[in-house]
Short mmCIF file of C-alpha atoms and ligand atoms in Angstrom, two decimals:
data_model
loop_
_atom_site.label_atom_id
_atom_site.label_comp_id
_atom_site.label_asym_id
_atom_site.label_seq_id
_atom_site.Cartn_x
_atom_site.Cartn_y
_atom_site.Cartn_z
CA MET A 1 75.50 -144.95 -243.92
CA ALA A 2 78.41 -143.18 -245.86
CA TYR A 3 80.67 -146.29 -245.84
CA LYS A 4 79.32 -149.28 -247.56
CA ASP A 5 80.96 -152.02 -249.63
CA LEU A 6 79.19 -151.72 -252.86
CA HIS A 7 80.83 -154.87 -254.09
CA GLU A 8 79.23 -156.95 -251.49
CA GLU A 9 75.77 -158.57 -251.61
CA PRO A 10 73.12 -157.57 -249.04
CA PHE A 11 73.01 -159.85 -245.89
CA ASP A 12 70.47 -162.51 -246.43
CA GLU A 13 68.12 -163.81 -243.68
CA ASN A 14 70.50 -166.51 -242.48
CA THR A 15 73.36 -164.08 -242.30
CA ILE A 16 71.13 -161.83 -240.17
CA THR A 17 70.33 -164.66 -237.91
CA LYS A 18 73.95 -165.48 -237.30
CA LEU A 19 74.61 -161.72 -236.75
CA GLU A 20 71.86 -161.45 -234.14
CA ILE A 21 73.08 -164.49 -232.23
CA PHE A 22 76.49 -162.92 -232.30
CA GLU A 23 75.12 -159.59 -230.97
CA ASP A 24 72.72 -161.28 -228.52
CA TYR A 25 75.80 -162.85 -226.96
CA ALA A 26 77.76 -159.57 -226.90
CA GLN A 27 74.63 -158.06 -225.02
CA ALA A 28 74.77 -160.88 -222.53
CA TRP A 29 78.73 -161.02 -222.26
CA ILE A 30 79.59 -157.24 -221.92
CA PRO A 31 77.48 -156.57 -218.71
CA THR A 32 78.66 -159.59 -217.05
CA PHE A 33 82.16 -158.41 -216.92
CA VAL A 34 81.36 -154.69 -216.72
CA MET A 35 79.42 -155.09 -213.44
CA GLN A 36 82.35 -156.81 -211.90
CA GLY A 37 84.19 -153.46 -211.65
CA PRO A 38 87.52 -152.16 -212.73
CA LEU A 39 89.16 -154.58 -215.25
CA THR A 40 90.14 -154.88 -218.78
CA ILE A 41 88.18 -157.00 -221.18
CA CYS A 42 88.78 -157.81 -224.96
CA ILE A 43 86.73 -158.49 -227.97
CA PHE A 44 88.27 -160.03 -231.12
CA ASP A 45 86.48 -160.09 -234.37
CA PHE A 46 89.07 -162.03 -236.61
CA PHE A 47 87.00 -161.78 -239.75
CA ALA A 48 85.25 -158.48 -239.30
CA GLY A 49 84.14 -157.72 -242.96
CA THR A 50 83.35 -154.08 -244.13
CA GLY A 51 81.29 -152.80 -241.20
CA TYR A 52 77.94 -152.76 -243.11
CA ASP A 53 76.34 -154.60 -246.05
CA LYS A 54 75.31 -153.09 -249.30
CA ASN A 55 72.05 -151.78 -247.82
CA GLY A 56 73.73 -150.16 -244.83
CA ILE A 57 72.68 -153.16 -242.44
CA PRO A 58 75.35 -153.39 -239.61
CA GLY A 59 77.93 -156.26 -239.75
CA SER A 60 79.53 -157.77 -236.60
CA PRO A 61 82.04 -154.93 -235.89
CA ILE A 62 79.21 -152.25 -235.70
CA ARG A 63 76.91 -154.62 -233.68
CA ILE A 64 79.72 -155.06 -231.18
CA LEU A 65 80.08 -151.23 -230.96
CA ASN A 66 76.31 -150.90 -230.54
CA LYS A 67 76.32 -153.37 -227.67
CA ILE A 68 79.20 -151.53 -226.02
CA LYS A 69 77.30 -148.19 -226.29
CA GLU A 70 74.23 -149.82 -224.71
CA GLN A 71 76.35 -150.43 -221.50
CA ILE A 72 78.38 -146.99 -221.80
CA GLY A 73 77.00 -145.63 -218.48
CA ASN A 74 78.08 -148.62 -216.49
CA ILE A 75 81.53 -148.95 -218.49
CA PHE A 76 82.50 -145.43 -217.23
CA GLN A 77 81.00 -145.89 -213.73
CA LYS A 78 82.74 -149.17 -213.16
CA LYS A 79 86.11 -147.96 -214.83
CA VAL A 80 86.11 -151.00 -217.20
CA LYS A 81 88.51 -150.83 -220.18
CA ILE A 82 87.52 -152.57 -223.34
CA LYS A 83 89.91 -153.30 -226.03
CA VAL A 84 88.41 -154.00 -229.41
CA PHE A 85 90.51 -155.86 -232.12
CA LEU A 86 88.94 -155.89 -235.58
CA ASN A 87 90.74 -157.77 -238.39
CA GLU A 88 89.91 -157.91 -242.01
CA PHE A 89 92.04 -159.41 -244.76
CA GLU A 90 91.36 -160.48 -248.32
CA PRO A 91 93.98 -163.17 -249.29
CA ASN A 92 95.67 -162.70 -252.61
CA LYS A 93 94.52 -158.97 -253.03
CA LYS A 94 96.82 -156.09 -253.30
CA ASP A 95 94.30 -153.56 -252.66
CA GLN A 96 92.67 -154.29 -249.23
CA LEU A 97 89.41 -152.49 -249.98
CA LYS A 98 87.33 -154.24 -247.34
CA PHE A 99 89.85 -153.38 -244.80
CA HIS A 100 89.61 -149.73 -245.72
CA LEU A 101 85.75 -149.82 -245.74
CA LEU A 102 85.78 -151.44 -242.14
CA ARG A 103 88.20 -148.82 -240.63
CA ASP A 104 86.21 -146.00 -242.32
CA ALA A 105 82.86 -147.34 -241.15
CA CYS A 106 84.02 -147.78 -237.56
CA ASN A 107 85.94 -144.52 -237.37
CA GLU A 108 82.70 -142.70 -238.64
CA TYR A 109 80.76 -144.61 -235.98
CA LEU A 110 83.26 -143.43 -233.33
CA GLN A 111 83.07 -139.86 -234.58
CA ILE A 112 79.26 -139.92 -234.01
CA ASN A 113 79.42 -141.90 -230.89
CA LYS A 114 82.21 -140.19 -229.17
CA ASP A 115 81.35 -141.83 -225.78
CA VAL A 116 82.09 -145.25 -227.25
CA GLY A 117 85.42 -143.87 -228.62
CA ARG A 118 86.31 -142.84 -225.09
CA ALA A 119 85.34 -146.01 -223.61
CA ILE A 120 87.36 -148.33 -225.73
CA THR A 121 90.67 -148.71 -227.48
CA ILE A 122 90.20 -150.03 -230.96
CA GLU A 123 92.83 -151.75 -233.22
CA PHE A 124 92.27 -152.17 -236.88
CA ILE A 125 94.30 -155.04 -238.34
CA ASN A 126 94.76 -156.21 -241.79
CA GLU A 127 96.39 -159.59 -241.45
CA ASN A 128 96.04 -163.16 -242.55
CA PHE A 129 94.17 -164.92 -239.59
CA GLU A 130 96.92 -167.65 -239.76
CA ASP A 131 99.62 -165.18 -238.91
CA LEU A 132 97.43 -162.91 -236.72
CA PHE A 133 96.17 -165.55 -234.32
CA PRO A 134 99.41 -166.52 -232.59
CA LYS A 135 100.21 -162.81 -232.24
CA LEU A 136 96.95 -162.03 -230.38
CA LEU A 137 96.67 -165.38 -228.43
CA PRO A 138 98.68 -163.94 -225.37
CA LYS A 139 95.96 -161.23 -225.16
CA ILE A 140 93.19 -163.78 -225.42
CA GLN A 141 94.96 -165.70 -222.66
CA GLU A 142 95.51 -162.76 -220.46
CA TYR A 143 92.10 -160.97 -220.40
CA PRO A 144 88.43 -162.27 -220.23
CA ALA A 145 87.86 -162.40 -224.08
CA LEU A 146 85.04 -162.77 -226.44
CA VAL A 147 86.16 -164.11 -229.75
CA TYR A 148 84.32 -164.10 -233.09
CA LEU A 149 85.60 -166.32 -235.86
CA ASP A 150 83.16 -165.54 -238.70
CA GLN A 151 85.16 -167.27 -241.39
CA ASN A 152 84.01 -168.21 -244.89
CA GLY A 153 83.84 -172.02 -245.11
CA ILE A 154 85.66 -174.10 -242.62
CA LYS A 155 89.25 -173.90 -243.08
CA PHE A 156 90.18 -172.20 -239.67
CA LEU A 157 88.29 -174.72 -237.60
CA SER A 158 91.31 -176.77 -237.15
CA ASP A 159 92.75 -178.50 -234.10
CA LYS A 160 95.47 -175.74 -233.83
CA TYR A 161 93.09 -173.03 -233.03
CA LEU A 162 90.37 -175.00 -231.22
CA LEU A 163 92.92 -176.52 -228.83
CA ALA A 164 94.58 -173.16 -228.34
CA LEU A 165 91.22 -171.65 -227.23
CA GLU A 166 90.53 -174.60 -225.13
CA LYS A 167 93.68 -173.84 -223.02
CA THR A 168 92.44 -170.27 -222.35
CA ARG A 169 90.96 -169.51 -219.04
CA GLN A 170 88.12 -166.92 -219.67
CA THR A 171 87.41 -167.17 -223.41
CA ASP A 172 84.02 -167.38 -224.95
CA PHE A 173 83.97 -167.96 -228.63
CA LEU A 174 81.58 -168.17 -231.54
CA TYR A 175 82.85 -170.02 -234.64
CA PHE A 176 80.90 -169.65 -237.89
CA VAL A 177 81.22 -172.90 -240.08
CA SER A 178 79.80 -174.26 -243.29
CA ALA A 179 79.01 -177.76 -242.03
CA SER A 180 77.79 -178.69 -245.56
CA TYR A 181 81.39 -178.31 -246.80
CA PHE A 182 82.31 -181.10 -244.45
CA TRP A 183 79.69 -183.31 -245.78
CA ARG A 184 81.02 -182.98 -249.25
CA PHE A 185 84.87 -182.50 -248.67
CA GLY A 186 85.35 -183.72 -245.17
CA ASP A 187 87.53 -186.82 -246.37
CA SER A 188 89.65 -184.75 -248.86
CA PRO A 189 93.43 -184.37 -248.23
CA GLU A 190 92.88 -180.59 -248.23
CA PHE A 191 90.36 -180.83 -245.43
CA ARG A 192 92.13 -183.44 -243.50
CA GLU A 193 95.12 -181.17 -243.38
CA HIS A 194 93.19 -178.79 -241.25
CA LEU A 195 90.85 -180.96 -239.28
CA LYS A 196 90.74 -184.75 -239.03
CA ILE A 197 87.31 -185.90 -238.50
CA ASP A 198 85.77 -189.45 -238.47
CA MET A 199 83.56 -188.78 -241.50
CA GLU A 200 81.81 -192.09 -241.16
CA THR A 201 80.53 -191.28 -237.55
CA ALA A 202 79.97 -187.61 -238.69
CA LYS A 203 77.70 -188.92 -241.57
CA LYS A 204 76.01 -191.52 -239.65
CA ASP A 205 72.75 -189.47 -239.44
CA PRO A 206 70.80 -187.52 -242.24
CA TYR A 207 72.54 -184.53 -243.66
CA LYS A 208 70.50 -181.97 -241.64
CA TYR A 209 72.38 -183.19 -238.46
CA ILE A 210 75.81 -182.62 -239.90
CA HIS A 211 76.62 -179.55 -237.66
CA ARG A 212 75.42 -181.41 -234.57
CA ASN A 213 77.57 -184.44 -235.46
CA LEU A 214 80.61 -182.32 -236.35
CA ILE A 215 80.44 -180.92 -232.83
CA GLU A 216 80.19 -184.28 -231.30
CA GLN A 217 83.51 -185.05 -233.12
CA LEU A 218 85.06 -181.90 -232.06
CA ARG A 219 84.32 -182.75 -228.52
CA LYS A 220 86.25 -185.93 -228.78
CA LYS A 221 89.37 -183.95 -229.64
CA LEU A 222 89.28 -182.09 -226.37
CA PRO A 223 91.33 -183.20 -223.41
CA THR A 224 89.44 -185.70 -221.20
CA ASN A 225 89.30 -183.23 -218.21
CA THR A 226 88.37 -180.15 -220.33
CA LYS A 227 85.99 -177.62 -218.97
CA LEU A 228 85.25 -176.39 -222.47
CA ARG A 229 81.60 -176.95 -223.54
CA LEU A 230 80.65 -176.81 -227.26
CA TYR A 231 77.20 -176.15 -228.45
CA PRO A 232 75.74 -176.06 -232.05
CA PHE A 233 73.28 -173.76 -233.43
CA SER A 234 72.50 -174.94 -237.15
CA ILE A 235 71.48 -172.57 -239.73
CA ARG A 236 69.84 -173.84 -242.95
CA LYS A 237 70.29 -171.87 -245.99
CA GLY A 238 68.65 -173.50 -249.05
CA SER A 239 70.27 -176.86 -249.23
CA ASN A 240 73.17 -175.94 -247.18
CA ILE A 241 73.72 -176.17 -243.52
CA HIS A 242 75.77 -173.59 -241.76
CA GLY A 243 76.12 -173.05 -238.17
CA ILE A 244 77.52 -171.45 -235.15
CA ILE A 245 79.79 -173.38 -232.74
CA PHE A 246 79.65 -171.83 -229.34
CA GLY A 247 82.54 -172.50 -226.94
CA ALA A 248 82.90 -171.65 -223.17
CA SER A 249 84.14 -173.10 -219.97
CA HIS A 250 82.07 -171.04 -217.42
CA PRO A 251 78.58 -172.23 -216.49
CA LEU A 252 77.34 -168.58 -216.72
CA ALA A 253 78.46 -168.30 -220.31
CA VAL A 254 77.04 -171.68 -221.15
CA TYR A 255 73.69 -170.65 -219.46
CA LYS A 256 73.52 -167.36 -221.34
CA PHE A 257 74.24 -168.89 -224.75
CA LEU A 258 71.60 -171.64 -224.21
CA ASP A 259 69.09 -169.08 -223.06
CA ILE A 260 69.70 -167.04 -226.24
CA ALA A 261 69.47 -170.24 -228.42
CA TRP A 262 66.13 -171.46 -226.74
CA ARG A 263 64.68 -168.01 -227.01
CA ARG A 264 65.23 -168.15 -230.83
CA ASN A 265 63.91 -171.63 -231.20
CA LYS A 266 61.56 -172.77 -228.39
CA THR A 267 61.33 -176.20 -229.83
CA ASN A 268 64.84 -177.30 -230.16
CA GLY A 269 67.12 -174.42 -229.10
CA GLU A 270 69.73 -175.40 -231.63
CA ALA A 271 68.61 -174.56 -235.17
CA ASN A 272 66.65 -172.08 -237.22
CA PHE A 273 64.45 -174.91 -238.35
CA ASP A 274 62.60 -177.87 -236.91
CA ILE A 275 65.75 -180.12 -236.92
CA ASP A 276 64.09 -183.05 -235.10
CA ASP A 277 60.66 -182.67 -236.96
CA ASP A 278 59.01 -182.22 -233.71
CA ALA A 279 55.98 -180.52 -235.23
CA LYS A 280 55.10 -183.95 -236.61
CA LYS A 281 55.53 -185.96 -233.36
CA ASP A 282 52.14 -185.04 -231.94
CA GLN A 283 50.52 -187.63 -234.51
CA LEU A 284 50.80 -191.22 -233.45
CA ASP A 285 52.44 -193.55 -235.75
CA LEU A 286 50.77 -196.78 -237.17
CA PHE A 287 51.70 -198.76 -233.95
CA ALA A 288 50.45 -195.87 -231.69
CA VAL A 289 53.82 -195.22 -230.35
CA LYS A 290 54.27 -191.50 -229.63
CA LYS A 291 57.75 -190.15 -230.55
CA LEU A 292 59.04 -187.81 -227.87
CA LYS A 293 59.79 -184.15 -228.78
CA LYS A 294 63.26 -182.81 -227.78
CA ILE A 295 62.08 -181.28 -224.50
CA GLU A 296 59.91 -184.24 -223.62
CA LYS A 297 62.88 -186.58 -224.27
CA PHE A 298 65.25 -184.56 -222.12
CA LYS A 299 62.45 -184.48 -219.24
CA GLU A 300 62.29 -188.27 -219.45
CA GLN A 301 65.94 -188.77 -219.26
CA LEU A 302 66.31 -186.41 -216.25
CA ARG A 303 63.46 -188.20 -214.53
CA THR A 304 65.41 -191.53 -215.04
CA GLU A 305 68.57 -189.91 -213.72
CA ILE A 306 66.81 -188.74 -210.51
CA LEU A 307 65.03 -192.01 -209.99
CA ALA A 308 68.27 -193.91 -210.35
CA LYS A 309 69.70 -191.50 -207.85
CA ARG A 310 72.39 -190.23 -210.24
CA ILE A 311 71.08 -186.80 -209.79
CA SER A 312 69.92 -185.92 -206.23
CA ASP A 313 70.12 -182.30 -205.89
CA ASN A 314 69.60 -179.03 -208.02
CA PHE A 315 73.54 -178.61 -208.29
CA GLU A 316 73.60 -181.85 -210.26
CA ALA A 317 70.34 -181.25 -212.06
CA PHE A 318 71.56 -177.83 -213.32
CA GLN A 319 74.93 -179.22 -214.59
CA TYR A 320 73.17 -182.07 -216.33
CA THR A 321 70.66 -179.61 -217.88
CA LEU A 322 73.47 -177.54 -219.20
CA ASP A 323 75.46 -180.52 -220.48
CA GLU A 324 72.47 -181.67 -222.36
CA GLY A 325 72.05 -178.35 -224.06
CA HIS A 326 68.90 -177.42 -222.17
CA ILE A 327 67.65 -174.58 -219.88
CA GLY A 328 66.73 -174.58 -216.19
CA SER A 329 63.09 -174.18 -216.81
CA HIS A 330 62.84 -177.49 -218.75
CA ALA A 331 64.32 -179.25 -215.69
CA ALA A 332 62.32 -177.33 -213.15
CA ASP A 333 58.92 -178.42 -215.04
CA CYS A 334 60.10 -181.96 -214.86
CA ILE A 335 61.10 -181.91 -211.30
CA LYS A 336 57.92 -180.21 -210.23
CA GLU A 337 55.86 -182.73 -212.08
CA MET A 338 57.81 -185.54 -210.28
CA LYS A 339 56.82 -183.97 -207.08
CA LYS A 340 53.32 -183.58 -208.13
CA ASN A 341 53.24 -187.36 -209.04
CA ILE A 342 54.55 -188.19 -205.58
CA GLU A 343 57.76 -189.72 -207.06
CA ILE A 344 60.08 -187.29 -205.16
CA THR A 345 59.82 -184.58 -202.55
CA PHE A 346 62.06 -181.56 -201.83
CA ASP A 347 61.80 -178.48 -199.38
CA GLY A 348 59.99 -175.41 -200.70
CA ILE A 349 58.06 -174.73 -203.94
CA SER A 350 60.83 -174.44 -206.48
CA PRO A 351 63.44 -177.17 -207.34
CA LEU A 352 66.05 -174.23 -207.79
CA VAL A 353 67.48 -175.36 -211.02
CA THR A 354 68.67 -171.83 -211.93
CA TYR A 355 72.17 -170.27 -212.59
CA ASP A 356 71.66 -167.81 -209.60
CA ASN A 357 70.51 -170.47 -207.08
CA VAL A 358 73.35 -172.96 -207.89
CA HIS A 359 76.35 -170.71 -208.76
CA ARG A 360 75.56 -167.25 -207.33
CA ASP A 361 73.70 -168.14 -204.10
CA LYS A 362 74.97 -171.77 -203.70
CA LYS A 363 71.47 -172.66 -202.47
CA LYS A 364 71.22 -176.49 -202.41
CA VAL A 365 67.99 -178.49 -202.36
CA GLU A 366 67.88 -182.30 -202.27
CA TYR A 367 65.46 -184.29 -204.19
CA LYS A 368 64.29 -187.24 -202.11
CA ILE A 369 62.86 -190.35 -203.75
CA LEU A 370 59.52 -191.36 -202.33
CA LYS A 371 58.75 -195.11 -201.89
CA LYS A 372 55.52 -196.10 -203.38
C1 SAM B 1 81.92 -164.20 -243.46
S1 SAM B 1 82.90 -162.83 -243.85
C2 SAM B 1 82.59 -161.92 -242.15
C3 SAM B 1 81.49 -160.95 -242.16
C4 SAM B 1 81.45 -160.19 -241.03
N1 SAM B 1 81.59 -160.82 -239.78
C5 SAM B 1 80.29 -159.17 -241.16
O1 SAM B 1 79.43 -159.32 -240.20
O2 SAM B 1 80.25 -158.55 -242.02
C6 SAM B 1 84.55 -163.32 -243.73
C7 SAM B 1 85.59 -162.32 -243.97
O3 SAM B 1 86.72 -162.83 -243.68
C8 SAM B 1 87.80 -162.40 -244.67
N2 SAM B 1 88.85 -163.28 -244.77
C9 SAM B 1 88.94 -164.24 -245.87
N3 SAM B 1 90.03 -164.90 -245.53
C10 SAM B 1 90.71 -164.29 -244.45
C11 SAM B 1 91.86 -164.61 -243.81
N4 SAM B 1 92.70 -165.61 -244.10
N5 SAM B 1 92.20 -163.82 -242.65
C12 SAM B 1 91.38 -162.93 -242.29
N6 SAM B 1 90.14 -162.57 -242.96
C13 SAM B 1 89.84 -163.35 -243.98
C14 SAM B 1 86.93 -162.13 -245.85
O4 SAM B 1 87.37 -161.05 -246.77
C15 SAM B 1 85.55 -161.70 -245.37
O5 SAM B 1 85.26 -160.35 -245.27
#
């Protein structure tokens, strides 16, 4: 690639993981709206970087453009307008080299991929996020929006931004945070100025769970009737834990993110490592008590909910599954097993715990408890 930031290190394996999750989500998000027909959608990359790393590996903005390119035929056919906002700013630097590299890299891309250039409007912005966010918020509120917040550290994960995003109607966001900063500095006045977290509770579990616990604390900050759902994906880098916080209100968005996360890690769907030590759980401990793996535990909980009649159909089962950070197939396996074991019965062969059955086709199936 002609435009590279030679001052930057190459992306490491964990950065690539993060970028792949970002791009997988763009790949799922773009067609969802494009296929709806004529409308305007927006993609915001507030911390866009330079476009490529030192070795020419694409960063988030080029990956966004690539994902738009994959849908180019549908975008033209369905007359969808895509507005892309790419911001890069180096605080305290007079010469905004990274911003220039970003603009050059993307313009070069659009020169080569003229179809993408015709399908989108692109705005290159060189502003401090703090100043820019309130200016772009009306656009985030107005259109279906995909927002990337790939900050260094944690500074911009404050109530101010999180609660503003919570109020938007059709925004899906992916925040990147260095959760290990929290572990170390969460109680310091500098941190508390941005985000007040109950550190005692956040630190109740071992360090590897910090990202999960941080999200648990963030959930408590949301209004009680919020539709916004937050999910973690932890990325371990040496002794540091970084992570993605995915946020969305629509069940389709949640379902798509969880699908991506579980494809990435089939054991826990929430980390690039074995966060719950599930690999060790096949062995019995001294007292012959088998510890349940994450999926097994979920199935057990779901079974309890069904037997207690707190869940009695696929609509409730699907919502519960998403709320617990699982995918429909985990629930379906459990419910089929219950039928096989003559604990419940339902019409047909499938328990219909999928997005399409519940939300698109509104096909309801009841699970009836069988008395033994
Ligand atoms: C983690 S990097 C983003 C990497 C990018 N997503 C990529 O794929 O290459 C964070 C970027 O935010 C920029 N940045 C730092 N402080 C900022 C601020 N206050 N406002 C906007 N951008 C900022 C940095 O210069 C850096 O390029």
